[in-house]
Short mmCIF file of C-alpha atoms in Angstrom, two decimals:
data_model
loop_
_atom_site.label_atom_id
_atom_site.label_comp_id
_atom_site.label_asym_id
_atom_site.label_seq_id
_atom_site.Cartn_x
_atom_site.Cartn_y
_atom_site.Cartn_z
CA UNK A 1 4.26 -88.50 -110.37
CA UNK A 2 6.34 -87.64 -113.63
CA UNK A 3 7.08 -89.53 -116.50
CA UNK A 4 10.78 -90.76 -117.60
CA UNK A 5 10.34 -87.99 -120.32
CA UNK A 6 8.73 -84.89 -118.24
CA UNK A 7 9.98 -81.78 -118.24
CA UNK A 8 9.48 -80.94 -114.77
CA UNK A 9 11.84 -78.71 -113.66
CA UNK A 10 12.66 -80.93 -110.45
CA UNK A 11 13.83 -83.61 -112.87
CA UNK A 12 16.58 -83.69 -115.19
CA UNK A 13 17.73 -87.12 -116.93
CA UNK A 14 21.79 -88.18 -116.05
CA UNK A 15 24.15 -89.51 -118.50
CA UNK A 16 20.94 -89.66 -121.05
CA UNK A 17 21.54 -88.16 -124.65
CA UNK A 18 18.12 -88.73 -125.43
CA UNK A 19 16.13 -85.72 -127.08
CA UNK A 20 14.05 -84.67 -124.88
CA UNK A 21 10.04 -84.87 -126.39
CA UNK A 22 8.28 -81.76 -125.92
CA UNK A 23 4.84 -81.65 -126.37
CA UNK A 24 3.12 -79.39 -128.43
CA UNK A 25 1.93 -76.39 -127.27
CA UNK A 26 -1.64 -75.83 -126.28
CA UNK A 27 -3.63 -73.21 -128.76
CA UNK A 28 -4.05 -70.08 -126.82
CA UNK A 29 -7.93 -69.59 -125.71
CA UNK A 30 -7.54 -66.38 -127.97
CA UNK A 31 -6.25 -67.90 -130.92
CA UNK A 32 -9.27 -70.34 -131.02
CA UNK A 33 -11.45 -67.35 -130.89
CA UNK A 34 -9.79 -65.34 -133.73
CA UNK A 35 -9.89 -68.65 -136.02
CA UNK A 36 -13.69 -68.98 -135.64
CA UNK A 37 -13.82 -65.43 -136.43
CA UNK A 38 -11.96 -66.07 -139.80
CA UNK A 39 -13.71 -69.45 -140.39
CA UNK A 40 -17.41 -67.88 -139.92
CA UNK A 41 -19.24 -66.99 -142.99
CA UNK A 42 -22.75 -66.72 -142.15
CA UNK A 43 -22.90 -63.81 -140.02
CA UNK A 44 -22.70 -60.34 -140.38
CA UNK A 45 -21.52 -59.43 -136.54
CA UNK A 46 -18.25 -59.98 -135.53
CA UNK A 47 -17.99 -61.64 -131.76
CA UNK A 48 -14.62 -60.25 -130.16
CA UNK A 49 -12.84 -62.46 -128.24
CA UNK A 50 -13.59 -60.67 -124.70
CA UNK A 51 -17.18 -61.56 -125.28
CA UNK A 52 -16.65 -65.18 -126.47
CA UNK A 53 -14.70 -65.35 -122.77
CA UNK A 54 -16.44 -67.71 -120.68
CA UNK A 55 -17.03 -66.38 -116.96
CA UNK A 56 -13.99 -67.99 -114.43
CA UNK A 57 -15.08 -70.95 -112.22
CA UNK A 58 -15.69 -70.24 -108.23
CA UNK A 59 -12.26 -71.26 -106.85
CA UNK A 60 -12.49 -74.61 -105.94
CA UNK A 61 -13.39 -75.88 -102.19
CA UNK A 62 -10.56 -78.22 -100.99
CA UNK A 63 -12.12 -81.52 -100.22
CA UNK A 64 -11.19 -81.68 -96.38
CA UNK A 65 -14.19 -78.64 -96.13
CA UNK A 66 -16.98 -80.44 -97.42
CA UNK A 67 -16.15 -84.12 -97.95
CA UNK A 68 -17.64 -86.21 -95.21
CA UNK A 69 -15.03 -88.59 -93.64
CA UNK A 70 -12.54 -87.24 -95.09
CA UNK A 71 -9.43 -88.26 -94.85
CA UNK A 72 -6.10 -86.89 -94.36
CA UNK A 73 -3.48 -86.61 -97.30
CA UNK A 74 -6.20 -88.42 -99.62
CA UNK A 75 -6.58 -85.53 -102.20
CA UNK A 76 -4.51 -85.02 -104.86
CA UNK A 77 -0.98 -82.90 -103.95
CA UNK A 78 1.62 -81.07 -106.43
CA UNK A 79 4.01 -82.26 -104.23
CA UNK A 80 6.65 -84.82 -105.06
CA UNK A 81 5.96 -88.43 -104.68
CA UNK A 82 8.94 -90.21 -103.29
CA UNK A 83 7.71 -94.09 -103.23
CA UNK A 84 8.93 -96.82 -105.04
CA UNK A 85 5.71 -96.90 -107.01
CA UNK A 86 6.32 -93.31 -108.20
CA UNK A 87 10.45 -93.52 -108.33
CA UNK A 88 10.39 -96.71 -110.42
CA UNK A 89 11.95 -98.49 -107.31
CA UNK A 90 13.71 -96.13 -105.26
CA UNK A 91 16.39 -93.12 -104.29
CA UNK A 92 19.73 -94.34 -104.92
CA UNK A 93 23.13 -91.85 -104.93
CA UNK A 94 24.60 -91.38 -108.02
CA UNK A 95 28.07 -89.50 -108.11
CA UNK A 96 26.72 -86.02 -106.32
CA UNK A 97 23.41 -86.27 -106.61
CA UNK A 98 19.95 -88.98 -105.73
CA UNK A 99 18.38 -90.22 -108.78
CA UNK A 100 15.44 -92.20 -108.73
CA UNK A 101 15.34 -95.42 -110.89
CA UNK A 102 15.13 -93.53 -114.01
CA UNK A 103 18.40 -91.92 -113.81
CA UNK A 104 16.36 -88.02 -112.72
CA UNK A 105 18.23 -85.92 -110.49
CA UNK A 106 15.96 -86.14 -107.42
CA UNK A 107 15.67 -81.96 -105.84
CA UNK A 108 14.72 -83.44 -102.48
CA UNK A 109 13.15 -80.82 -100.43
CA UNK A 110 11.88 -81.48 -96.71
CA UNK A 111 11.93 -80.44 -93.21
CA UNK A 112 13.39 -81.40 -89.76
CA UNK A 113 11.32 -83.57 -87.82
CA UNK A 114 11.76 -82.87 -85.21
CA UNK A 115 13.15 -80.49 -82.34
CA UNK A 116 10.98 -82.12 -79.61
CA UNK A 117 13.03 -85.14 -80.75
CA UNK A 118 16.06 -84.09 -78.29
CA UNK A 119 13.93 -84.36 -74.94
CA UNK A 120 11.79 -87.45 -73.78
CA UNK A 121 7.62 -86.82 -73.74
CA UNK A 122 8.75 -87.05 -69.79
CA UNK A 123 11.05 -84.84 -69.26
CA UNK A 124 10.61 -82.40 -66.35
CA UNK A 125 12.66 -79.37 -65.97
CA UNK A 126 11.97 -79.25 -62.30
CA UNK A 127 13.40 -82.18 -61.02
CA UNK A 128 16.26 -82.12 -63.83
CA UNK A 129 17.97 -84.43 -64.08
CA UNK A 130 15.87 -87.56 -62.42
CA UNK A 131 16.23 -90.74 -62.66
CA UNK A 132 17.57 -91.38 -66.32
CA UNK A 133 17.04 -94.67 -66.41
CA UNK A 134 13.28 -94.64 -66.64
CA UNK A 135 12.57 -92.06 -69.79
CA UNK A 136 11.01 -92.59 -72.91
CA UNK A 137 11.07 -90.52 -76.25
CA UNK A 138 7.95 -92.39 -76.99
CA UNK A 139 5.94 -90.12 -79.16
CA UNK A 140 8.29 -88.20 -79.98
CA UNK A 141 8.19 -86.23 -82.45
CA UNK A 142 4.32 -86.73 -82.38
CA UNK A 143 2.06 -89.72 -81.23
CA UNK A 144 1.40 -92.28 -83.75
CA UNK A 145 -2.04 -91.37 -84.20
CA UNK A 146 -1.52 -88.04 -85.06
CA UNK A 147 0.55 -88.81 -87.62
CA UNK A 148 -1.57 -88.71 -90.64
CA UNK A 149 -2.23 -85.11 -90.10
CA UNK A 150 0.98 -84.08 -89.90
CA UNK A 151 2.35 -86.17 -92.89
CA UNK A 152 -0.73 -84.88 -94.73
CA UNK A 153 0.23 -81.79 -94.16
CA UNK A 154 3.57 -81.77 -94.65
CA UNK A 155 3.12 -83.08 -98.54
CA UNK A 156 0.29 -80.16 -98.99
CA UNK A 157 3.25 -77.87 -98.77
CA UNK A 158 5.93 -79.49 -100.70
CA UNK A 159 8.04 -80.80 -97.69
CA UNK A 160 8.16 -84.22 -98.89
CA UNK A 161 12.05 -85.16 -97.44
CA UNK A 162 12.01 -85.41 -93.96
CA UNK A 163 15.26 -85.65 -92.27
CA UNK A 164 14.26 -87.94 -88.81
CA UNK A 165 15.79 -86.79 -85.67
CA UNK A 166 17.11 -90.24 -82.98
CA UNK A 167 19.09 -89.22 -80.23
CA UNK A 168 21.60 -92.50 -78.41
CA UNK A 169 19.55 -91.33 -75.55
CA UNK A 170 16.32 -92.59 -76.67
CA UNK A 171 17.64 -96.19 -77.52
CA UNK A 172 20.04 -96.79 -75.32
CA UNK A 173 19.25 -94.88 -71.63
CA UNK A 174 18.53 -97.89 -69.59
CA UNK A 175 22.42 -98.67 -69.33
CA UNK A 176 24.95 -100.42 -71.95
CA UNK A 177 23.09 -103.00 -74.19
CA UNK A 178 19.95 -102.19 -72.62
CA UNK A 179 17.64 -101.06 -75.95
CA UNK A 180 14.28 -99.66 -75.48
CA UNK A 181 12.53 -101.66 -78.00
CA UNK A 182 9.36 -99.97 -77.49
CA UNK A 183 10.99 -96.76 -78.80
CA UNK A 184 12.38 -98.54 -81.67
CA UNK A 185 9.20 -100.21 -82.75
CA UNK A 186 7.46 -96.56 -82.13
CA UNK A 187 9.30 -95.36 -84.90
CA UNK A 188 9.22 -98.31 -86.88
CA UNK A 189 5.48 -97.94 -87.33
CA UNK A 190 5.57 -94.00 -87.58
CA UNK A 191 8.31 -93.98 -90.97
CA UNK A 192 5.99 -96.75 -92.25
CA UNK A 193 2.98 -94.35 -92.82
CA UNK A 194 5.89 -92.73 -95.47
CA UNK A 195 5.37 -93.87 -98.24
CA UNK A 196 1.52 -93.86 -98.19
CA UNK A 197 2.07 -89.63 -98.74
CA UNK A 198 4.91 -90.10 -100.99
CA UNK A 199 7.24 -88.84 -98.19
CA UNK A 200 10.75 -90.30 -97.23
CA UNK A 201 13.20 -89.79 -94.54
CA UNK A 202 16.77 -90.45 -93.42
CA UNK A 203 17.61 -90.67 -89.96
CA UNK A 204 19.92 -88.56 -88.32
CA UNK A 205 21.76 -89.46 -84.96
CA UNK A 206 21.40 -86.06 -83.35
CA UNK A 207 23.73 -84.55 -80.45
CA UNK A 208 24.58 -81.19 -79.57
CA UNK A 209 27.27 -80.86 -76.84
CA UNK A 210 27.11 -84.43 -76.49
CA UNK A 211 24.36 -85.03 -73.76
CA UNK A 212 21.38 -83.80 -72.38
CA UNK A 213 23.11 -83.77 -69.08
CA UNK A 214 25.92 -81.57 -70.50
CA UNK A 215 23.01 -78.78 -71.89
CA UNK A 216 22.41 -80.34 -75.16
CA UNK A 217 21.02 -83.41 -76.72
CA UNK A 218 22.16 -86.93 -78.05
CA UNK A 219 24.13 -89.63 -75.87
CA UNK A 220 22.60 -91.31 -72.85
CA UNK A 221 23.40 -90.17 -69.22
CA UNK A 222 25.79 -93.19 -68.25
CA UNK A 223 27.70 -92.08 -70.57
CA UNK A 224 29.04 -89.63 -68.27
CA UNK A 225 28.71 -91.57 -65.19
CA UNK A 226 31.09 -93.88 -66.69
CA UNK A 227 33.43 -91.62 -67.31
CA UNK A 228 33.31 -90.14 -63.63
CA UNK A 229 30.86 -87.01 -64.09
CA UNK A 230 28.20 -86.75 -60.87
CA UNK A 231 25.09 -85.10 -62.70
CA UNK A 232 24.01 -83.52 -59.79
CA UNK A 233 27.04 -81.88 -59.27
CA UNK A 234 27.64 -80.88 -62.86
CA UNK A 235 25.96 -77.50 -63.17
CA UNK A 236 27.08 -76.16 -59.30
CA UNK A 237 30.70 -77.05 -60.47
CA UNK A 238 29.94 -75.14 -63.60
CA UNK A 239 30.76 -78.18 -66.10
CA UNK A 240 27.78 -77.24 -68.07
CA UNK A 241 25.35 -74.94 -68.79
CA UNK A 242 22.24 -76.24 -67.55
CA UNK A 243 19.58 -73.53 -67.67
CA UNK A 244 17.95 -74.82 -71.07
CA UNK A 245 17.03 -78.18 -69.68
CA UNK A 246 15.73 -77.04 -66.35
CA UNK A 247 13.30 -74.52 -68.32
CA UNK A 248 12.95 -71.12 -67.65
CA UNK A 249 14.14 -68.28 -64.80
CA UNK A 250 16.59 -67.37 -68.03
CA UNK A 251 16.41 -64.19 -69.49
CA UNK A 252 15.90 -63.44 -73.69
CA UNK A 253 20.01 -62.46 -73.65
CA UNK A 254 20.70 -66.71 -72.72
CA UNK A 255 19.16 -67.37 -75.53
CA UNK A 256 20.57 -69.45 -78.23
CA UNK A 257 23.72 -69.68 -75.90
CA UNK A 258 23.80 -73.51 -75.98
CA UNK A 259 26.79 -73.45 -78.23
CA UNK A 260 29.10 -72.42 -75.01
CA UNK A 261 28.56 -75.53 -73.78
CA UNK A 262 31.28 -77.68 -76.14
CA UNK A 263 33.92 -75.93 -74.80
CA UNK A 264 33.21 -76.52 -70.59
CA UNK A 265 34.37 -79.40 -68.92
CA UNK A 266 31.96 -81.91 -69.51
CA UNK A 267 30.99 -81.92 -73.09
CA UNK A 268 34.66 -81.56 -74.32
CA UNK A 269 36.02 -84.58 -71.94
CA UNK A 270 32.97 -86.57 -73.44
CA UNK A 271 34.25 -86.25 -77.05
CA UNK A 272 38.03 -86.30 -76.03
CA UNK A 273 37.49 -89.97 -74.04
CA UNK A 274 35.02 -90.76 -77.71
CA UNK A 275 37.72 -90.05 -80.44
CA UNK A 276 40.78 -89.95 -79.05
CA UNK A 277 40.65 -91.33 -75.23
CA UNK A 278 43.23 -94.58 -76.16
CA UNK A 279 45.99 -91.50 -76.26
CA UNK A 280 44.10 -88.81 -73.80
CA UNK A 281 42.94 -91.03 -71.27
CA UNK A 282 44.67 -94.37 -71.77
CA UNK A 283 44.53 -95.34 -68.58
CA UNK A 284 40.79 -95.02 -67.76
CA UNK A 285 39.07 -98.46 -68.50
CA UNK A 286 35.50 -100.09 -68.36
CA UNK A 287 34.62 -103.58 -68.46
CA UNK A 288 32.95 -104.61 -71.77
CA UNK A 289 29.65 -106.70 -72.03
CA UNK A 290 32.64 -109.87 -72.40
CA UNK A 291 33.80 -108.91 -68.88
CA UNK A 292 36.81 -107.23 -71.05
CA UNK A 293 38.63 -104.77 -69.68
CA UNK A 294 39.19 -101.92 -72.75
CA UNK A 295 39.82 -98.15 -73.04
CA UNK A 296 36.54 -95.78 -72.66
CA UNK A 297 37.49 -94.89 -76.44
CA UNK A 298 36.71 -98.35 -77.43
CA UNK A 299 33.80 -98.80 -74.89
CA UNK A 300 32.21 -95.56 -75.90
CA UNK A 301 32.41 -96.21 -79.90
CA UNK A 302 31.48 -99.92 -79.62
CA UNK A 303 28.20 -98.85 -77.45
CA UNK A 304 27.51 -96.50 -80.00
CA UNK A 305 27.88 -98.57 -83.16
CA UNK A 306 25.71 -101.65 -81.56
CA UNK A 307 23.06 -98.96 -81.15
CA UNK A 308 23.15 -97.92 -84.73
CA UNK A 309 22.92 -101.73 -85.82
CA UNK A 310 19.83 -101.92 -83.60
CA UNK A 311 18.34 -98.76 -85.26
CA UNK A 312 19.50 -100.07 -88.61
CA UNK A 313 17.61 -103.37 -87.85
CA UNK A 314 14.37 -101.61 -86.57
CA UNK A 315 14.01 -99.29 -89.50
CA UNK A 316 16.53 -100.05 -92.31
CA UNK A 317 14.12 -101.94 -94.66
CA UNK A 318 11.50 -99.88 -94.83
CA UNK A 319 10.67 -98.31 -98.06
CA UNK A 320 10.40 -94.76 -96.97
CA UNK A 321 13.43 -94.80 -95.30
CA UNK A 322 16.54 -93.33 -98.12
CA UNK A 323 19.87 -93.41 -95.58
CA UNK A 324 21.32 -92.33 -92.48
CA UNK A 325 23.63 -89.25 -90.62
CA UNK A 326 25.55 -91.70 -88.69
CA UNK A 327 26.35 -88.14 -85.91
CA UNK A 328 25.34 -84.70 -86.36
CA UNK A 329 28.14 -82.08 -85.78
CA UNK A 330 30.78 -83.98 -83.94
CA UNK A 331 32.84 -81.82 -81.88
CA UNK A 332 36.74 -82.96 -81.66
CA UNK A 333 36.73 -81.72 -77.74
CA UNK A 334 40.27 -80.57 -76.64
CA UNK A 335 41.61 -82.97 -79.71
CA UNK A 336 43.97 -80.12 -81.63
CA UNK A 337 42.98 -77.60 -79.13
CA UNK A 338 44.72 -74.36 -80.64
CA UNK A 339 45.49 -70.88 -79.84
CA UNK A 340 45.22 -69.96 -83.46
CA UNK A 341 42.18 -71.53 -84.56
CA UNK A 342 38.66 -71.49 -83.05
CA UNK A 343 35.13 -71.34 -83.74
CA UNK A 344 33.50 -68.02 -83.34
CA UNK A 345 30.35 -69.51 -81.85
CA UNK A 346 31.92 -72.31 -79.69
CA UNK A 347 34.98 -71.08 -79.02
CA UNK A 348 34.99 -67.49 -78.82
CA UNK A 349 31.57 -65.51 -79.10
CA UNK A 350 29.71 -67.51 -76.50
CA UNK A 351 32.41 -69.16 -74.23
CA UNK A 352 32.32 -65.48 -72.26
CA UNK A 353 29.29 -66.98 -70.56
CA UNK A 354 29.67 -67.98 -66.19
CA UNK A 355 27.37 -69.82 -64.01
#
């Protein structure tokens, strides 16, 4: 890792007047050679500086080809290293930008991780949509012990910001307050392995069109059972476009036609009744986990924010772990519905699309 005072282009110092100290510049191999022919006395032939070139090493054999036992992400990397050790303590926000603990501008570069985050290891397109009560997202996005490699490999090539995909589904998809701890505690020992390859992470609570069950990813399926939704009826009614989850018999023109989903019946009631169903649908009401009887609006948020605080719990003081997307791309559902506004993809490009 860098010093306080390198010039590494990644790194510049904030609110720091400081000079920077630049090191003197190495001779240049061919300057050396002239000076010795200046310096040289006792000699009669002059050596040109082609022939005092040494001959270039082999390129060098990385040590995963013939290092016995070798293991994964234990040679040295280019990459960034994002632990404590190497930050001097941490990632912290600082007006616009992360700084580590030495007041650098942090250039964090990284991947998704992952895709295969939005479906459970069990989910099974035939049979679509099961019973939901019984998945897991349990190696997802890769089993524990295969970890290693991937991290490894991931810091060989830069990517040393990962950006952690959860979906409410994988917590919560038992029923209300019913956690799946084994989930949780999956993860917990996967972002631990972090900082050992100087990566770090923030996790982002991932939906598209709300639901698996309404041809996305994200919230759990009771979710829509509470709000009156019969999942085996949903795609024969044409509430949702379906074909992505029950895998295949769609041709190359479907695809990428997920968007069209916000904007059919299911998705958009799902995020109506979330932000706005105290004036939408005032008069639909659960019971709470107090035996309280409360709008779905208050229900729906309250179920979600006691499942952050359990991810929170599970993961939040782990060193490789910088923050968290609390929802990605929240869609307002018919909330300001207008003629005169739209989004091309959602609204307007895709929405052609029939069962």
């Amino acid at each position: 890792m860098s010093t306080p005072s390198s010039l590494d282009s990644s790194f510049i110092i904030v609110d720091d007047d400081r000079p920077l100290q630049v090191p003197a510049p190495a001779p240049s191999p061919l300057s050396q050679v002239e000076s010795s022919r200046v310096e040289s006395t006792s000699t009669t032939t002059t050596t040109t500086a082609v022939e005092k070139e040494q001959k270039p090493e082999p390129p060098a054999t990385h040590p995963s080809l013939d290092t016995p036992n070798y293991t994964p992400g234990s040679s040295p990397s280019y990459a960034h290293d994002w632990s404590r050790t190497a930050t001097g303590g941490g990632i912290f926000m600082d007006g616009r930008h992360f700084v580590d603990a030495y007041g650098r501008v942090c250039n964090l570069r990284g991947v998704n991780l992952s895709g295969s985050s939005k479906t459970p290891t069990d989910h099974d397109h035939e049979n679509f949509p099961g019973d939901h009560l019984i998945v897991t997202f349990v190696g997802r996005p890769f089993p524990l012990e295969e970890a290693p490699e991937h991290f490894a490999r991931l810091r060989r090539w830069g990517l040393t910001f990962i950006r952690f995909l959860v979906t409410w589904e994988a917590v919560e998809h038992a029923g209300p307050g019913i956690y799946d701890t084994a989930y949780l505690s999956y993860i917990r020992s996967l972002l631990s392995l972090l900082p050992a390859y100087g990566l770090s992470a923030f996790i982002s609570m991932h939906q598209d069109v709300w639901s698996r069950y309404s041809g996305g990813s994200g919230a759990p399926a009771w979710t829509l059972e509470l709000v009156g939704f019969d999942l085996h009826a949903i795609e024969e009614s044409g509430g949702a476009w379906l074909h992505g989850q029950r895998g295949g018999g769609h041709v190359e023109a479907e695809r990428g036609l997920w968007p069209c989903g916000y904007h059919k019946l299911v998705a958009s009631t799902m995020s109506t009744c979330f932000w706005a169903g105290d004036v939408y649908t005032p008069k639909l009401r659960v019971k709470n986990k107090h035996d309280q009887e409360v709008s779905i609006q208050q229900f729906l948020q309250n179920c979600f924010l006691d499942m952050w605080d359990m991810v929170a719990r599970a993961v939040g003081d782990l060193e490789g772990v910088v923050g968290f997307q609390m929802i990605n791309e929240p869609h307002p559902g018919y909330v300001n519905a207008s003629m005169h506004g739209f989004n091309y993809n959602t609204d307007l490009h895709l929405s052609h699309i029939r069962e």
